Tab-separated table of C-alpha atoms in Angstrom:
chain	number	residue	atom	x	y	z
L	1	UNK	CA	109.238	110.278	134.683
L	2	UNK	CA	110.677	111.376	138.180
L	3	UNK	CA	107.591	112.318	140.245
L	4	UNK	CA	107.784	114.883	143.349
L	5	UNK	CA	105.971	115.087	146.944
L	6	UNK	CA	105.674	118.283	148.306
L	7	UNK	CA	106.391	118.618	152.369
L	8	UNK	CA	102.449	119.095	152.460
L	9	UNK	CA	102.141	115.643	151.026
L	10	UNK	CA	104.182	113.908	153.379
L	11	UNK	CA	101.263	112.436	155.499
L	12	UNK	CA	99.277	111.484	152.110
L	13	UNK	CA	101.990	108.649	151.812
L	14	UNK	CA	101.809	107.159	155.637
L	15	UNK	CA	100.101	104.495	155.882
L	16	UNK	CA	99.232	101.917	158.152
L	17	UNK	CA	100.053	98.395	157.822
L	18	UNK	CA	100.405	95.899	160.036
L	19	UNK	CA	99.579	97.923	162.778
L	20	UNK	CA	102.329	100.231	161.852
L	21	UNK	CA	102.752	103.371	160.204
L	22	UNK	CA	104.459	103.172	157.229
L	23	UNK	CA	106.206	105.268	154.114
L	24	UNK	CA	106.784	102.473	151.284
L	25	UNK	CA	110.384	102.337	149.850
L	26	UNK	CA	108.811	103.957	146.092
L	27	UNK	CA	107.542	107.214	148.198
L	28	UNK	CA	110.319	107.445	150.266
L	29	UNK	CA	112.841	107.465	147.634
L	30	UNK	CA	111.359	109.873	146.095
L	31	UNK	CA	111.224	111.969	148.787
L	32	UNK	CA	114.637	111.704	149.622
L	33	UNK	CA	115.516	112.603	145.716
L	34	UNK	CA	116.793	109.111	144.755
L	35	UNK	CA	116.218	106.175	142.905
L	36	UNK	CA	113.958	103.003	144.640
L	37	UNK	CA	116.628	100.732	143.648
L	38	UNK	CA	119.246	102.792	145.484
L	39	UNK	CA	117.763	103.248	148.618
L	40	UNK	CA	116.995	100.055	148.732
L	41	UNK	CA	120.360	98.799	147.536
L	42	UNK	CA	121.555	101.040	150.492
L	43	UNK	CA	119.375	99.250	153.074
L	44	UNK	CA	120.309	95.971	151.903
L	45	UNK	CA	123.888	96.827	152.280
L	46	UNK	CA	123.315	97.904	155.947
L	47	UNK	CA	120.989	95.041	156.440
L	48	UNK	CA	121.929	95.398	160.679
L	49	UNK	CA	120.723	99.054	161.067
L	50	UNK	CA	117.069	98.107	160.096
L	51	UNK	CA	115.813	95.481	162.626
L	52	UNK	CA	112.006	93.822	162.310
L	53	UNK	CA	110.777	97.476	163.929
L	54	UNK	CA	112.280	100.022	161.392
L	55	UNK	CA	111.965	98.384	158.414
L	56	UNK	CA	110.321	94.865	156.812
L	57	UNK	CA	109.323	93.611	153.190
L	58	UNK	CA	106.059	93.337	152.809
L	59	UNK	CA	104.065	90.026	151.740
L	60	UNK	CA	101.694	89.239	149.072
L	61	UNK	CA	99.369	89.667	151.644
L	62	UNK	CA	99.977	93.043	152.158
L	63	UNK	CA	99.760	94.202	149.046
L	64	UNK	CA	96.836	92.402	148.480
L	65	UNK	CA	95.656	94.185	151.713
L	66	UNK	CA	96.477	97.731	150.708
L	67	UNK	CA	95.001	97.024	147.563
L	68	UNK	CA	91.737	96.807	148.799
L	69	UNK	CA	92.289	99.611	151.237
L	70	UNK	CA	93.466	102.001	148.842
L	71	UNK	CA	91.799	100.661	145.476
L	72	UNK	CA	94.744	100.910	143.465
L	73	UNK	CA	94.585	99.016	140.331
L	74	UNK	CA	97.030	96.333	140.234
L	75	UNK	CA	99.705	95.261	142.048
L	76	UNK	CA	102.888	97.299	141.992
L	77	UNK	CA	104.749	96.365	138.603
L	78	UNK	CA	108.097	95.327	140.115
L	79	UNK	CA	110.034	92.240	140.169
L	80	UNK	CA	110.571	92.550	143.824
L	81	UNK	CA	108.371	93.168	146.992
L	82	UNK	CA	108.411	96.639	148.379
L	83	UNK	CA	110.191	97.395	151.902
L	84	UNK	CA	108.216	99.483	154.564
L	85	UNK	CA	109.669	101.795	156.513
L	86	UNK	CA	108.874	102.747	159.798
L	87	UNK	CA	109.423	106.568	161.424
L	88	UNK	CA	112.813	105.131	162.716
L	89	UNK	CA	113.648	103.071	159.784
L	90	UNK	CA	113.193	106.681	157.426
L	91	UNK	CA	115.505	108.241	159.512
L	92	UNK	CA	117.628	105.577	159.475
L	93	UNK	CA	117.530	105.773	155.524
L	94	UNK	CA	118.519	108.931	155.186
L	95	UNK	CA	121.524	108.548	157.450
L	96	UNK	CA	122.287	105.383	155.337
L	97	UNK	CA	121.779	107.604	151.584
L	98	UNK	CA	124.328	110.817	153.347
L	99	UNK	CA	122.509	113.431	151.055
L	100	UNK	CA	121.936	117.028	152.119
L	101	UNK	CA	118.510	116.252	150.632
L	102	UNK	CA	117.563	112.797	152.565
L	103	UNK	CA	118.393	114.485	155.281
L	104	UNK	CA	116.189	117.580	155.139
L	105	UNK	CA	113.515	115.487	154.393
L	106	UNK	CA	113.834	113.172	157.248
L	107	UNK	CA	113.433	115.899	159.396
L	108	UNK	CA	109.626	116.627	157.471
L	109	UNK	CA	108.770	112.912	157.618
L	110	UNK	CA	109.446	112.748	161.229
L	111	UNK	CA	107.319	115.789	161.828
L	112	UNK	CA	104.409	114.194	160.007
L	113	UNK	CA	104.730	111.320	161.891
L	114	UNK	CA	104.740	112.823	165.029
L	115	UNK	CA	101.553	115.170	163.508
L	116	UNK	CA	99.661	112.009	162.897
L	117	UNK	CA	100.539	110.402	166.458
L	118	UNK	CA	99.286	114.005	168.119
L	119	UNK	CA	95.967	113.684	166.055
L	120	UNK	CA	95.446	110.370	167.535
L	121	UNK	CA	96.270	111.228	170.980
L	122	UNK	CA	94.109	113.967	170.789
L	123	UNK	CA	91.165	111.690	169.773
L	124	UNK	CA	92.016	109.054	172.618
L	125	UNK	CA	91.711	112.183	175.230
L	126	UNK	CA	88.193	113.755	173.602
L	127	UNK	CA	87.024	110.073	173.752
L	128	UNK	CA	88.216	109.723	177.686
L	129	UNK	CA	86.427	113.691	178.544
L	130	UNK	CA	83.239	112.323	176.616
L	131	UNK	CA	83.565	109.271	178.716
L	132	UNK	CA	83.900	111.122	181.973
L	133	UNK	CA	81.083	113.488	181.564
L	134	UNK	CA	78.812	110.764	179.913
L	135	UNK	CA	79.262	108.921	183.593
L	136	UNK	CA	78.337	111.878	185.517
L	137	UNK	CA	75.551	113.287	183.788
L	138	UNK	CA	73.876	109.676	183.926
L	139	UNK	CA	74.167	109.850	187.650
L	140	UNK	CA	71.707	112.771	187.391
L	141	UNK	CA	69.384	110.357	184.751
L	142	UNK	CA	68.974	109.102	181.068
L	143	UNK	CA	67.419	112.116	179.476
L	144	UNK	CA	71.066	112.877	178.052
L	145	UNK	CA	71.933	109.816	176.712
L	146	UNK	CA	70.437	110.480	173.355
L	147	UNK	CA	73.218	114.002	173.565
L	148	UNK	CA	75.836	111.678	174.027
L	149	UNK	CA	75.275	109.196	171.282
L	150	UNK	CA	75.289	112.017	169.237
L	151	UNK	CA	78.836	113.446	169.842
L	152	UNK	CA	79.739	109.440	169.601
L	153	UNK	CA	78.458	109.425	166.233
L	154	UNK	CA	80.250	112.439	165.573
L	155	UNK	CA	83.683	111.511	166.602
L	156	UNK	CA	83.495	108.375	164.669
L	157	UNK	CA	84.975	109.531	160.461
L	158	UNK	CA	82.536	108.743	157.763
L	159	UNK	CA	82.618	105.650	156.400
L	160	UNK	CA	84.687	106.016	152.319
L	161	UNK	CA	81.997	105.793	149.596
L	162	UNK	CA	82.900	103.005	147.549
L	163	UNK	CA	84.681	104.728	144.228
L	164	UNK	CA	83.128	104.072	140.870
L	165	UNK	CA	85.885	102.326	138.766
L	166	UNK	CA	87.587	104.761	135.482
L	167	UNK	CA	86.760	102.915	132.414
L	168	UNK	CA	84.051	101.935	130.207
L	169	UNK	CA	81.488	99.464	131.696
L	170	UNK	CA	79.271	97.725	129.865
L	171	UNK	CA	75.644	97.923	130.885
């Protein structure tokens, strides 16, 4: 069963690994409307247009990583590792895959990426304004300290509840 992303869902499928952001091969074949095995195949066959910084196959580790992170079930059941691909290395994929549809949707996925690097921008310049006006109201005294641990705590996203496992469970 073929599944589908919808442009909306792009950013769902970004993730970050090894300080990187991220589309895994699986997604990113299917948002360029083909097969994992051919887009990789298609990589593999241009091995010299996806250096270290555009594109790498993850480890055990990894996986074992993003398990955790994203409490998925068990590992991926494929014979192979799966290839990460950075915002350069999807564009370089759908250059590589020369379909009308790869290349629509490499436009999208570098859009999203650039969404995601705006939103964290934006975050590093509130933090440096909350910075800047935290020093000058303490030159005037400590009474709004308390105001400024609360925008703090505010900024910072709220910790994931822990997700009760699907299943029976025995009491």
């Amino acid at each position: 069963m073929k599944r589908k992303l919808a442009l909306i869902d792009i950013p769902s499928v970004i993730h970050t690994i090894r300080g990187q952001r991220v589309i895994l091969d699986a997604d990113l074949a299917v948002l360029y409307g083909v097969s994992t095995k051919a887009l990789n195949q298609a990589v593999k066959r241009n091995r010299e247009r996806f250096p270290e910084a555009f594109a790498f196959q993850l480890s055990g580790n990894d996986i074992d990583a993003m398990r955790s992170q994203f409490v998925t079930a068990s590992r991926r059941n494929v014979r192979y590792l799966p290839f990460a691909f950075t915002e350069h290395g999807a564009l370089m994929a759908a250059n590589v895959l020369h379909s009308k549809q790869a290349v629509k949707m490499s436009i999208a996925i570098v859009e999203a990426f650039v969404l995601l690097r705006k939103m964290a921008l934006s975050l590093e310049d509130l933090t440096r304004k909350v910075n800047e006006l935290e020093k000058g109201f303490l030159q005037h005294g400590h009474q709004f300290e308390a105001v400024f641990e609360a925008i703090r705590q505010l900024m910072v996203p709220p910790p994931e509840k822990p997700r009760r496992k699907i299943g029976f469970h025995p009491t």
